Every structure is written in structure tokens, then in C-alpha cells.
CSV table of C-alpha atoms (C1' of nucleotides) in Angstrom, one decimal:
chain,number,residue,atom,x,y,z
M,1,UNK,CA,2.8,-0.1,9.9
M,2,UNK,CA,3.7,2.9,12.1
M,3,UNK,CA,5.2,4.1,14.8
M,4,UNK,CA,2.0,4.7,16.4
M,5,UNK,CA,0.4,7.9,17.3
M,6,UNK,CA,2.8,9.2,19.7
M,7,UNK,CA,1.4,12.3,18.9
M,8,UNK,CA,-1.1,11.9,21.3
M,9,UNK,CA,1.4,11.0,23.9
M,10,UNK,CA,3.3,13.7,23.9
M,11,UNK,CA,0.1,16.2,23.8
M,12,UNK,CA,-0.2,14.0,27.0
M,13,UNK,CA,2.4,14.0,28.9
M,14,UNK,CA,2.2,17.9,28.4
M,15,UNK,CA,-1.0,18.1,29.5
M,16,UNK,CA,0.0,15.9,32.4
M,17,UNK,CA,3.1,17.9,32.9
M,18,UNK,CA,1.2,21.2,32.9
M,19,UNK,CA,-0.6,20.3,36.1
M,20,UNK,CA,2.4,19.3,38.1
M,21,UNK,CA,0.7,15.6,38.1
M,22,UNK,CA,3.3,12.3,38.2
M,23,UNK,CA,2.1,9.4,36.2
M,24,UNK,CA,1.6,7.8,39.1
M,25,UNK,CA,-1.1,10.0,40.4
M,26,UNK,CA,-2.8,10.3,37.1
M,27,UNK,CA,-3.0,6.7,36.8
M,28,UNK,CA,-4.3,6.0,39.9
M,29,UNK,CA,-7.0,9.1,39.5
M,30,UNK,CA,-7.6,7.5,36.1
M,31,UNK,CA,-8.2,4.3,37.5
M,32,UNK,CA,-5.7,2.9,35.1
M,33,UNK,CA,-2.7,1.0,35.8
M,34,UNK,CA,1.1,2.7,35.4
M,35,UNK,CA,2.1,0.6,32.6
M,36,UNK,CA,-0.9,1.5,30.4
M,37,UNK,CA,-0.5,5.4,31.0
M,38,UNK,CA,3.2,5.3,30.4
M,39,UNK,CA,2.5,3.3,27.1
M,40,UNK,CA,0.4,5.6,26.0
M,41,UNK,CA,2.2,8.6,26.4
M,42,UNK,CA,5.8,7.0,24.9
M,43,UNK,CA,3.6,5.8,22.2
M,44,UNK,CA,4.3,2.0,22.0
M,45,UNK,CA,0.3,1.1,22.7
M,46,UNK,CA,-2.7,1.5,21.0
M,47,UNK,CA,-5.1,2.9,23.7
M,48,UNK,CA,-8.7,1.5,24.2
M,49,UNK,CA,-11.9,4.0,24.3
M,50,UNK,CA,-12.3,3.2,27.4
M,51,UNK,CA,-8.6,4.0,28.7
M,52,UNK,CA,-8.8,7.5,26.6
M,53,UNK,CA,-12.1,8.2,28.7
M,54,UNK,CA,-10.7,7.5,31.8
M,55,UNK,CA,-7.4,9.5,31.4
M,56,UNK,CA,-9.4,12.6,29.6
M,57,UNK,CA,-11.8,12.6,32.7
M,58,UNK,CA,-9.1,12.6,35.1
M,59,UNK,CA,-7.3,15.7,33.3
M,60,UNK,CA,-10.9,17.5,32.9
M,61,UNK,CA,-10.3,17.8,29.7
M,62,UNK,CA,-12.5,16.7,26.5
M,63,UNK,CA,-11.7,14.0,24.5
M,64,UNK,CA,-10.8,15.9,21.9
M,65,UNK,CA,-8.0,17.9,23.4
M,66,UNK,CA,-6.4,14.6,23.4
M,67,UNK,CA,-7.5,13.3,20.1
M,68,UNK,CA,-7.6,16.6,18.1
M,69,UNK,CA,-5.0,17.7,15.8
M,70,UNK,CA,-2.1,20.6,16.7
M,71,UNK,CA,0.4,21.2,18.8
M,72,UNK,CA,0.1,24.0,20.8
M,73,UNK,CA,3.3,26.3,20.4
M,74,UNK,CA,3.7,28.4,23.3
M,75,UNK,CA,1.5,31.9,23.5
M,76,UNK,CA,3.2,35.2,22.8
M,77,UNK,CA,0.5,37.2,24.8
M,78,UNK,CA,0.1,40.9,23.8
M,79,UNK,CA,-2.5,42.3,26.3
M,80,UNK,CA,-4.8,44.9,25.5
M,81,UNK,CA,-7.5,46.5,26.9
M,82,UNK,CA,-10.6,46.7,24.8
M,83,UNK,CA,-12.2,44.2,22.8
M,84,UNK,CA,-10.4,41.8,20.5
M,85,UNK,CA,-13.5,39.8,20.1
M,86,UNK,CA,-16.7,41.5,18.0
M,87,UNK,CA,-19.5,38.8,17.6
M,88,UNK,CA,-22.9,39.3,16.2
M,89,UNK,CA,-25.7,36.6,17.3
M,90,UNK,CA,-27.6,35.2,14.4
M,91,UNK,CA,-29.9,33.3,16.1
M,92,UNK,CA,-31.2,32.0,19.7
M,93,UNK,CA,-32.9,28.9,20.2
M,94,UNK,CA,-34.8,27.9,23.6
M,95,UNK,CA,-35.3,24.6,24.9
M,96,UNK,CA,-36.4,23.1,27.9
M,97,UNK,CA,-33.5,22.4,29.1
M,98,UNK,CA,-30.6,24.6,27.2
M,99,UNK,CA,-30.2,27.8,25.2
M,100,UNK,CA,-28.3,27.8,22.1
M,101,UNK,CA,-27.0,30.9,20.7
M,102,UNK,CA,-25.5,30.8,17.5
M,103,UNK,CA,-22.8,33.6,16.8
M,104,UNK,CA,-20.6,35.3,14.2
M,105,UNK,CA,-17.1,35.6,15.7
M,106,UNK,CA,-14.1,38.2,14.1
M,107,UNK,CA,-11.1,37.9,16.6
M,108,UNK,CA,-8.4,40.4,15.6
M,109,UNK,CA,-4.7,39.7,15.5
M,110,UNK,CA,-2.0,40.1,18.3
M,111,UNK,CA,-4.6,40.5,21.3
M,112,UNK,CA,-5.6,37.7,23.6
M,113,UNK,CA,-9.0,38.2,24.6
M,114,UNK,CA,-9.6,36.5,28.3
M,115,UNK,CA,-13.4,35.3,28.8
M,116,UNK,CA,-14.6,34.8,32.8
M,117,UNK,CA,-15.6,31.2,33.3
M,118,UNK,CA,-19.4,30.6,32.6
M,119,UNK,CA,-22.1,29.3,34.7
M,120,UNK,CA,-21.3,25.2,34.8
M,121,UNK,CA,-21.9,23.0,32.1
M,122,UNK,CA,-21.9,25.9,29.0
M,123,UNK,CA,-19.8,24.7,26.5
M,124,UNK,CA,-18.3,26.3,23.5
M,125,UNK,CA,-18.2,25.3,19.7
M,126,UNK,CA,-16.0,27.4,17.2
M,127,UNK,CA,-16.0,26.4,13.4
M,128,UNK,CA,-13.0,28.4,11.9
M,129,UNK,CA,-13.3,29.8,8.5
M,130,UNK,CA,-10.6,32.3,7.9
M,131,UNK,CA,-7.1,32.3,10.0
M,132,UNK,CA,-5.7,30.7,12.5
M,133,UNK,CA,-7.4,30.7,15.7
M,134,UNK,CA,-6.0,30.1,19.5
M,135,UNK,CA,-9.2,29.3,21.6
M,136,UNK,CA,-10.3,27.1,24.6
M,137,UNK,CA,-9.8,27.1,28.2
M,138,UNK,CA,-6.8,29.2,29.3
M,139,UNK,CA,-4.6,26.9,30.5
M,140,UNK,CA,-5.2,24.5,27.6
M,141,UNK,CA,-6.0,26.6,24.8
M,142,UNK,CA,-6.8,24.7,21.1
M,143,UNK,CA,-5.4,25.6,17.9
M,144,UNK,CA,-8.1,25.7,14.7
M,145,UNK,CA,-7.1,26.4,11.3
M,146,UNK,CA,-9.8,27.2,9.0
M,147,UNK,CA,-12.8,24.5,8.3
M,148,UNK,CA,-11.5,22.8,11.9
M,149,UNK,CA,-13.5,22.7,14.4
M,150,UNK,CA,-13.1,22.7,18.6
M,151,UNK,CA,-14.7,22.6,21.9
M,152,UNK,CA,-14.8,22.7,25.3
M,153,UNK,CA,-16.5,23.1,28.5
M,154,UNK,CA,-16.7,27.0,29.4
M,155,UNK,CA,-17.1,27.0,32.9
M,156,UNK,CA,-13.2,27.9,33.5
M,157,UNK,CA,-11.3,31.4,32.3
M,158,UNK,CA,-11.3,30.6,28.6
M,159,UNK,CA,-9.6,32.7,25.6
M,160,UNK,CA,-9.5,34.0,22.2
M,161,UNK,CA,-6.4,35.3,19.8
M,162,UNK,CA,-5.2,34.5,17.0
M,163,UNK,CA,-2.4,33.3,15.6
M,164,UNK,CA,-0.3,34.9,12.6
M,165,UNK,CA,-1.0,38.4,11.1
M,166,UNK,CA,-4.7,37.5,10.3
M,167,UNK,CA,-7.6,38.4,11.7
M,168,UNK,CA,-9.5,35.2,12.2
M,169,UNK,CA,-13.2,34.4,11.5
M,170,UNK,CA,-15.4,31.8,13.5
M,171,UNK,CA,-19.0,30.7,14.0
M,172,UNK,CA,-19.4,30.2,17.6
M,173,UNK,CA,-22.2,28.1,19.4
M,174,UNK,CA,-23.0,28.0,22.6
M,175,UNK,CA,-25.2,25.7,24.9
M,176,UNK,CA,-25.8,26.9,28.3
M,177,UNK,CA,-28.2,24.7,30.0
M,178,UNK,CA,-31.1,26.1,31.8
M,179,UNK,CA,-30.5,26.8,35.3
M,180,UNK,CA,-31.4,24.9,38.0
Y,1,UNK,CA,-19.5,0.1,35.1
Y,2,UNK,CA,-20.3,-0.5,31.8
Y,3,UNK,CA,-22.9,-1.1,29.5
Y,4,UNK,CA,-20.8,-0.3,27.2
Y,5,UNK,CA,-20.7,2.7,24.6
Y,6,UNK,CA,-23.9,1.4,23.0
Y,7,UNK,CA,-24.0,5.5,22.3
Y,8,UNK,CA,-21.3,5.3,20.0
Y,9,UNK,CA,-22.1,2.0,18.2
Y,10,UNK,CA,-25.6,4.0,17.3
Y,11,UNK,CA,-24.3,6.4,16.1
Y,12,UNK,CA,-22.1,4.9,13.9
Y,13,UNK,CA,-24.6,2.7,12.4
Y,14,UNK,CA,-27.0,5.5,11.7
Y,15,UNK,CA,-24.1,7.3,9.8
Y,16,UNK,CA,-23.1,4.0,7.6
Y,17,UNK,CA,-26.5,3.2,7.3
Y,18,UNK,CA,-27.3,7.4,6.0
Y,19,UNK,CA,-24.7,6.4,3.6
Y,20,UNK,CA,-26.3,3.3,2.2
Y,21,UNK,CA,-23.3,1.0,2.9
Y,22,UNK,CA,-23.3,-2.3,4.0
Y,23,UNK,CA,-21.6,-3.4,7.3
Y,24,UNK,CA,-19.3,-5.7,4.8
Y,25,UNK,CA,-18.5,-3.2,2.5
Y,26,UNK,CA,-17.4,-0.4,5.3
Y,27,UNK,CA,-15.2,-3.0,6.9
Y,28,UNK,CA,-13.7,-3.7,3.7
Y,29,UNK,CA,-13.1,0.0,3.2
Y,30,UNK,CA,-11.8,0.7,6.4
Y,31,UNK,CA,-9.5,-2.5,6.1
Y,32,UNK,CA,-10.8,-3.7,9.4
Y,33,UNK,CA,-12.9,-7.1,10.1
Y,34,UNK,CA,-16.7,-7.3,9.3
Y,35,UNK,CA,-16.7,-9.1,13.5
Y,36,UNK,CA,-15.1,-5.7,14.5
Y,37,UNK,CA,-17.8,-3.2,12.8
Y,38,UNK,CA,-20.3,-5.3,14.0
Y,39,UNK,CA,-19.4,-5.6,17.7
Y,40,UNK,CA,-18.6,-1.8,17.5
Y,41,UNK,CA,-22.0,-1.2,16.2
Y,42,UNK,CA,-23.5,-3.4,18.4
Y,43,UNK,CA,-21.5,-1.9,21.6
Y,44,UNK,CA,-20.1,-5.1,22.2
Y,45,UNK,CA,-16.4,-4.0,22.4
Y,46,UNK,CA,-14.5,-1.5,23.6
Y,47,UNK,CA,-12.5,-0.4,20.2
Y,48,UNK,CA,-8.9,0.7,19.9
Y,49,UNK,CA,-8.0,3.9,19.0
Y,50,UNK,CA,-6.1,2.3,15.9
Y,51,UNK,CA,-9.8,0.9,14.8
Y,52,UNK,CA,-11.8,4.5,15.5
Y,53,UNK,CA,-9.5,6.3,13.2
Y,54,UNK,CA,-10.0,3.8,10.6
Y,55,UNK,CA,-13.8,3.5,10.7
Y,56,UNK,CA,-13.9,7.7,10.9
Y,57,UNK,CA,-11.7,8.0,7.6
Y,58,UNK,CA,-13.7,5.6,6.1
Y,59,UNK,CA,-16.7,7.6,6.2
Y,60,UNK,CA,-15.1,10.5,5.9
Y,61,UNK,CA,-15.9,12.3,9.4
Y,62,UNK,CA,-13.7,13.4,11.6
Y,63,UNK,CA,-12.8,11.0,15.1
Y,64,UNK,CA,-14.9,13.8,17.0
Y,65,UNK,CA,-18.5,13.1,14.7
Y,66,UNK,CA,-18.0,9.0,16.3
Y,67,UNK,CA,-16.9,10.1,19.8
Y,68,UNK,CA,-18.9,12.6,21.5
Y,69,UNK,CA,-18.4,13.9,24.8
Y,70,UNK,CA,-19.9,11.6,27.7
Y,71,UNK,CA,-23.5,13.2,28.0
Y,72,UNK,CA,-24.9,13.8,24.8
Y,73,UNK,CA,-26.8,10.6,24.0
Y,74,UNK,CA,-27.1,8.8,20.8
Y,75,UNK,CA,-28.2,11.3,18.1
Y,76,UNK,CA,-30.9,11.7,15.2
Y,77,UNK,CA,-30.5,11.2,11.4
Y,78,UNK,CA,-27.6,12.4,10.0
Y,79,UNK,CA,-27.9,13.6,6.1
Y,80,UNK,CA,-24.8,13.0,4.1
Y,81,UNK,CA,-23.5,13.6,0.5
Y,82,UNK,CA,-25.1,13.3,-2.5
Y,83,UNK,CA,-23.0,14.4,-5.6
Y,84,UNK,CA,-22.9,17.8,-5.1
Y,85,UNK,CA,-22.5,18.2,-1.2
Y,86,UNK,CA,-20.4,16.7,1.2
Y,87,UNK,CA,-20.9,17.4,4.9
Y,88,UNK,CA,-19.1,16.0,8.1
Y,89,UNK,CA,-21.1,16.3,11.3
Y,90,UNK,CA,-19.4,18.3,13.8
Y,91,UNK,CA,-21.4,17.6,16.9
Y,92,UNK,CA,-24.7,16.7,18.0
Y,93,UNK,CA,-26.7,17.7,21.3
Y,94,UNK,CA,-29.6,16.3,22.2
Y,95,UNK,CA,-32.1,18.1,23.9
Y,96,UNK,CA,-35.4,17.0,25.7
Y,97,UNK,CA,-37.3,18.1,22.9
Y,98,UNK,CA,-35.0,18.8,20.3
Y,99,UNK,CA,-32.2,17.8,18.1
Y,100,UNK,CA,-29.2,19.4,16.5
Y,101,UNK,CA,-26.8,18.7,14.5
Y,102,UNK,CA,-23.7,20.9,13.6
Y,103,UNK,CA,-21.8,20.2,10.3
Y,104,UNK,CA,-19.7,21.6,7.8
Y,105,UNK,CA,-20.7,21.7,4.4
Y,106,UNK,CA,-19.1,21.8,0.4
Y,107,UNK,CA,-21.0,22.6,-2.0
Y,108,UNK,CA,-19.5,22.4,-5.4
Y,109,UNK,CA,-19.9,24.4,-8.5
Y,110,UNK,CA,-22.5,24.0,-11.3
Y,111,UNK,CA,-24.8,21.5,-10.1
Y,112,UNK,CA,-27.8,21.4,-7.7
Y,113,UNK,CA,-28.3,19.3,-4.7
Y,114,UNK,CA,-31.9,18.3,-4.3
Y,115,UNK,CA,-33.1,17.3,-0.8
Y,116,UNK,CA,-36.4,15.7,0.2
Y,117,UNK,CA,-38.2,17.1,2.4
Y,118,UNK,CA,-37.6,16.6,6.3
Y,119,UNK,CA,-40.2,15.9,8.9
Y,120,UNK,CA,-42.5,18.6,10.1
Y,121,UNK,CA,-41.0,21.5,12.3
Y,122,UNK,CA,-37.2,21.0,11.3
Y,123,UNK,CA,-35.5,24.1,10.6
Y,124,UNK,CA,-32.1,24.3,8.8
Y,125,UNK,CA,-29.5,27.3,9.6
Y,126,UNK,CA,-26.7,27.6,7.0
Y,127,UNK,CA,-23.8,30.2,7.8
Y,128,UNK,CA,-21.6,30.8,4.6
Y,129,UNK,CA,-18.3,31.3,4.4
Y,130,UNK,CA,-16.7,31.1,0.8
Y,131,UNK,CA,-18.2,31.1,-1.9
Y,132,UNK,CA,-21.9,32.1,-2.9
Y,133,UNK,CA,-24.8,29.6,-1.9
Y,134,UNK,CA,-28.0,29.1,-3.2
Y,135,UNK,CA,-30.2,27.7,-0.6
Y,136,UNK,CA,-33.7,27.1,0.6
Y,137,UNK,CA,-37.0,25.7,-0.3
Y,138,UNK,CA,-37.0,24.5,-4.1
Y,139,UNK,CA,-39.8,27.3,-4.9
Y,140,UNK,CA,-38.3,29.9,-3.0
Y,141,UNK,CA,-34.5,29.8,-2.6
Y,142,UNK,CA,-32.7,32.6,-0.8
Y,143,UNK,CA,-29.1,33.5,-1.5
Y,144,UNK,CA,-26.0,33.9,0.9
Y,145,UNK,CA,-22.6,35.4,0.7
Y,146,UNK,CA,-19.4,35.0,3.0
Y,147,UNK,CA,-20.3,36.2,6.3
Y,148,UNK,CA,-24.3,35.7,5.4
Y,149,UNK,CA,-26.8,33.3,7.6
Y,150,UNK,CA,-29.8,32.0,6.3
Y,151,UNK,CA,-32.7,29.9,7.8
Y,152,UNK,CA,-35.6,28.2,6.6
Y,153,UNK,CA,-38.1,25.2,7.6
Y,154,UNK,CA,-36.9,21.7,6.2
Y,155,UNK,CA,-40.2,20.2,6.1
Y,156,UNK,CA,-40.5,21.0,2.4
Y,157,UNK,CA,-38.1,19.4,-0.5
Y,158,UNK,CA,-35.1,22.4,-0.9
Y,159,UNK,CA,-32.0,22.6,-2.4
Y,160,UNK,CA,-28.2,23.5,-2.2
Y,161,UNK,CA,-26.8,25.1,-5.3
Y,162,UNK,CA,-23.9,27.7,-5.7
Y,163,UNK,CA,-23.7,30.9,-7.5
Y,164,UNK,CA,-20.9,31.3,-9.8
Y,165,UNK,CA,-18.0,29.2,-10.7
Y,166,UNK,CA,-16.3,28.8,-6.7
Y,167,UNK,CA,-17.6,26.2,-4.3
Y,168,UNK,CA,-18.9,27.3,-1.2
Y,169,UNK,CA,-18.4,26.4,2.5
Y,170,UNK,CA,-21.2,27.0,4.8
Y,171,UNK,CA,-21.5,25.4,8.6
Y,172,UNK,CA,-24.9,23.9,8.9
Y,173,UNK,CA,-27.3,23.7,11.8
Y,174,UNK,CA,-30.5,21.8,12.2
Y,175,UNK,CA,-32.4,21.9,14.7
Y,176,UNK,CA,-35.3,18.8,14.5
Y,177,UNK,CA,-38.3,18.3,17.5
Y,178,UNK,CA,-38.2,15.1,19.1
Y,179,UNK,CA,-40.9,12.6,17.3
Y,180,UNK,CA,-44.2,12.4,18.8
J,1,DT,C1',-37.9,-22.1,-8.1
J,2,DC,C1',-33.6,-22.9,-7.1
J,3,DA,C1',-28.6,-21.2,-7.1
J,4,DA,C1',-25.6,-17.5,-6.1
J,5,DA,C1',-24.5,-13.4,-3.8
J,6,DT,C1',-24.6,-10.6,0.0
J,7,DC,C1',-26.4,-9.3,4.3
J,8,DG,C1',-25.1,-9.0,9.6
J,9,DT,C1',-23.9,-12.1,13.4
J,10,DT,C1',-21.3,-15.6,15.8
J,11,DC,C1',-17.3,-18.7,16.5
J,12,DC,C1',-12.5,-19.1,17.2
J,13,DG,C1',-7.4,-18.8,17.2
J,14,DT,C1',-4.0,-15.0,17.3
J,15,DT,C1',-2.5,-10.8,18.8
J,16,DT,C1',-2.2,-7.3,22.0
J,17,DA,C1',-3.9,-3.9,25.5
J,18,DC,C1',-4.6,-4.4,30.2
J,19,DG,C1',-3.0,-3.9,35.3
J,20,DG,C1',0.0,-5.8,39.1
J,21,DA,C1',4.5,-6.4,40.3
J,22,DA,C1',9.2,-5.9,39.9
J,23,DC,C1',13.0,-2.9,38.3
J,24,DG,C1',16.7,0.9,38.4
J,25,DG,C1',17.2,5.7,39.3
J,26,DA,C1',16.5,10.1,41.7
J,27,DA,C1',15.2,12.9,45.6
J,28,DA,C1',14.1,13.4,50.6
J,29,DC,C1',14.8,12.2,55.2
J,30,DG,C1',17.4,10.5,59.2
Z,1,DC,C1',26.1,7.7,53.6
Z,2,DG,C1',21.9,3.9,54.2
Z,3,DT,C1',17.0,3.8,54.1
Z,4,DT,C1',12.7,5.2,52.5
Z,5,DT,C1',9.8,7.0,49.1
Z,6,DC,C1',8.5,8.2,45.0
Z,7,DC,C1',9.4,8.5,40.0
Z,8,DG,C1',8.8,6.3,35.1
Z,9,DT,C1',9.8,2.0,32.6
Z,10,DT,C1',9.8,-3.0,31.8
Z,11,DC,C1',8.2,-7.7,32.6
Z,12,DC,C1',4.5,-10.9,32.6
Z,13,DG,C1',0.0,-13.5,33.0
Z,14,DT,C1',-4.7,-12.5,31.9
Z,15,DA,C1',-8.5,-10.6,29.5
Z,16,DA,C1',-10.2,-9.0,25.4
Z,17,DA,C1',-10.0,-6.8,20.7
Z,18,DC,C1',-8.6,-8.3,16.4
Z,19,DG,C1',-9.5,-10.5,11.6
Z,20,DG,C1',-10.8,-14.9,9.0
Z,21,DA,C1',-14.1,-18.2,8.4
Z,22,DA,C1',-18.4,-20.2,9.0
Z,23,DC,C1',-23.3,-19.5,9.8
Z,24,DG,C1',-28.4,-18.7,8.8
Z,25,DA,C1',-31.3,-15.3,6.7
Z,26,DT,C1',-32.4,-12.3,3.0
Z,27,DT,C1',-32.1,-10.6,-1.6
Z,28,DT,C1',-30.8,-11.1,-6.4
Z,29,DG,C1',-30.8,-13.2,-10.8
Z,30,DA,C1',-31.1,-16.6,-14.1
DNA sequence: TCAAATCGTTCCGTTTACGGAACGGAAACG
DNA sequence: CGTTTCCGTTCCGTAAACGGAACGATTTGA
């Protein structure tokens, strides 16, 4: 019917690309043979569950950054000191083994705001409602328009702008786990 | 190292099933084979990426609500549309003695969504963000605009209505204690 | 009460995703 | 210049994911 999702394998190869990796050497730290990774990313296969796993785990990135939607255009980075990001926490909830703090996000336009990595294993959930937000880790940022939704594991620098003239708008939840 | 992704095939079936649609009838939907769903559900089969995004638009969730992240195990009831709310589940975490579920949520105009009650100690957490929701226990509603978070136990029937002639959007987060 | 419909699973032939091996091309070294 | 090494693609046999059809069990309806 198609011509397949090469989406995805393009949003691959630049991920791939981005580290300096050959397709060799992903394959092989995938576990995955050459011809299945170079399928993928010129499109002409339909990967397996399993195959997306093993090639997401060896970029260390989530699934979703390989499954999710946009294509990152390239960031115009205005930095400025002082805060870009304003949050207000709605609520906290403790369990045994996590915290969960549930928070109202307003990122303003034309400043990237840098986050320091977190303690391992936080992770990050942002549910856009109003413009266009630039978020995740910073070498692999994700693009959310409003109603999307993105995530990813916090424990590397991480970042925040938006893109366009808006300000955007977010609910941001995060689960740290409790330390060991 | 397998074992399969029993995790996903779970979770699937618990969303079909919250639906009230037969194995048959999904697979009909989603224009794939009845043997297909049911080796998915039953986490005999390792399914193409090709069959994920048909099963996911089928039920109307995005890829993301079937394919969690490796670590968060299978997941707890997931409440779906009736006529005058639709919701997609966003992501799940399970915790050791809690679970919660993160979803986006339309409301549409003029009618009222009725919602038996849930079991003891679930809370709900609604965050609004267009529109003007009507929300809470059926005796007692409270009332939310953009920008507005509300919370109140589940364990009593409530309702989602909006105020005024827009639908509203509204992320939703509930938070359930493991059964006994 | 029995027939028809529908449920979810299993069987099976076809299609295709898989990895290993070969391939041509491009650097890197002698 | 070879020769070696690595690159990404293509070829190919095997394993398995696919849909259609049959299956027994259950529900529905006359």
C-alpha cells in the first residue's frame, strides 16, 4: 500500500548519525544483523517489536523517540540567563518506591532553558496544551505540538524552548524513584 | 531471552476488553487477522510495526498507550469513552502499591458523562486546559477553568460535564492502590 | 431444545522479516 | 599503487508473522 514508514528511518539514521555510530557498530551493539538495520533505516522493511527494542536500547533512547511523530528542525538557540521555565506543582504523590510530582509548566519563547541531568532513573512526562514545545534530552530534543505528548529518561542534561513566537503551556510529571 | 512481551499483549486486551469489543470485531476493524490479535494478546508473537499501528488506530490510542517503555509492567483498568468523553491513555507506571494512569481527555458540549464509582481509595486529578469542565462527585461537583487542577476521590459515582457551549481538554491522572 | 451466530484459539500455506555472507566502493596503511 | 579494513547495500536460506479457514465452546434466538 505504501512506501513504508521511512519516516522512521530517517529519524534513525539521524539519530545514528548524531553519535558518530556506523551501522555496523549499531548493529552489532543492537544485536541485530546489518541487513535488518540498513532496511530499516532506507525504509524497505517493516521492523519487528523486538528489532525496534533492540536498536532503541542500543541508542539509549526511548521507544518513542523513534516511533513518535516530528522531525526535529535544527535549534536556533538564543541563550539567556534567567528563567525561561515558571512551573507551579499541583500535587505530590509518595510511594514506596517513587515520587510523583505533578506540575504546571509556562515555557516562554526564544530562550532555551538547559535542565542538569537528574538523579538515575527520573523520567519526564510533558502533555502540551498551548504552542509548540522543544523538550527532551539535549542532544535529542522532542518536538510536541499541543494535545501531544513526550517522554524521556532525565538523568542526562535535558531542555526546554519553544518553538515559534508562542509561549508554550505543558503539564509536567515526574517520577523519581526513591533512592537507594 | 524471551518470554515474550506478554506485558503488551495484557495490556492490549484490557484496553479492547474496557471497550467491550470482541477479539473478531477489533481485528475486523483494524483490517488485520482474528490469529494475529489473538497471538498478540496472548504474547505469542513478536508483531510488526505495520500491525501495532493498526491495532493502536483502531482503538484510537496512540502507538505509545500499547508500547510502554521496558520496565513498567502490565497496567490496571483503563476507563475509556462513553458518549460524551473520549480519553487516550498516555502512560502508565506501576508502583508497588499504586497505580497511575495518565490520559488526555475531551469532553464535549451539552451532555454529561456519568461514571460509576471506582474502588475504594482511587483518586482522580484532572488539569484543564480549554474549555470549562464540570467535574467531581455527582452530589458535589467542582468546576475548572484553563490552567485549573482539580482532585477528588473516585470511589463514589461522579461525573464529567462542560460549562458552556466549547468542549474542554483536560489531562487526567488517577492514581488507584494496589488490590488487597 | 435445537439451530444459528459469535466468541477466542489453533491449524496451515503464504509472505516476509530475519541474520550471515557476499558485494562494490571508499578510506587508511604500507 | 596493491592490500587491508571498514563502510552500507544486496543476495539468499531460514524462521516466523501474517491472514483465511476450521475448530470447539458459549451465547443468542426462534
Amino acid at each position: 500500500m505504501d512506501g513504508r514508514n521511512t519516516d522512521i528511518g530517517s529519524r534513525l539514521r539521524r539519530l545514528r548519525e548524531a553519535r558518530g555510530i556506523s551501522l555496523s557498530a549499531l548493529a552489532r551493539s543492537a544485536g541485530i544483523g546489518k541487513a535488518t538495520l540498513s532496511g530499516l533505516e532506507l525504509g524497505t522493511r517493516n521492523p519487528t517489536l523486538e528489532t525496534l527494542y533492540a536498536v532503541a536500547g542500543a541508542l539509549g533512547v526511548p521507544l518513542t523517540a523513534l516511533v513518535l511523530e516530528p522531525g526535529s528542525p535544527p535549534t536556533e538557540a538564543v541563550r539567556v540567563p534567567g528563567a525561561a521555565v515558571t512551573a507551579t506543582l499541583l500535587e505530590v504523590f509518595e510511594e514506596p518506591t517513587a515520587t510523583f510530582e505533578l506540575l504546571r509548566m509556562r515555557v516562554r519563547p526564544g530562550v532555551v532553558q538547559h535542565s542538569p541531568p537528574h538523579a538515575p532513573g527520573v523520567t519526564e512526562h510533558v502533555t502540551v496544551y498551548a504552542g509548540m514545545l522543544r523538550a527532551g534530552p539535549a542532544d535529542a530534543p522532542l518536538l510536541a505540538a499541543p494535545g501531544e505528548h513526550i517522554s524521556w529518561q532525565a538523568d542526562v542534561p535535558h531542555i526546554y524552548s519553544t518553538v515559534g513566537p508562542d509561549e508554550a503551556l505543558a503539564t509536567l510529571l515526574i517520577r523519581s524513584p526513591r533512592q537507594t
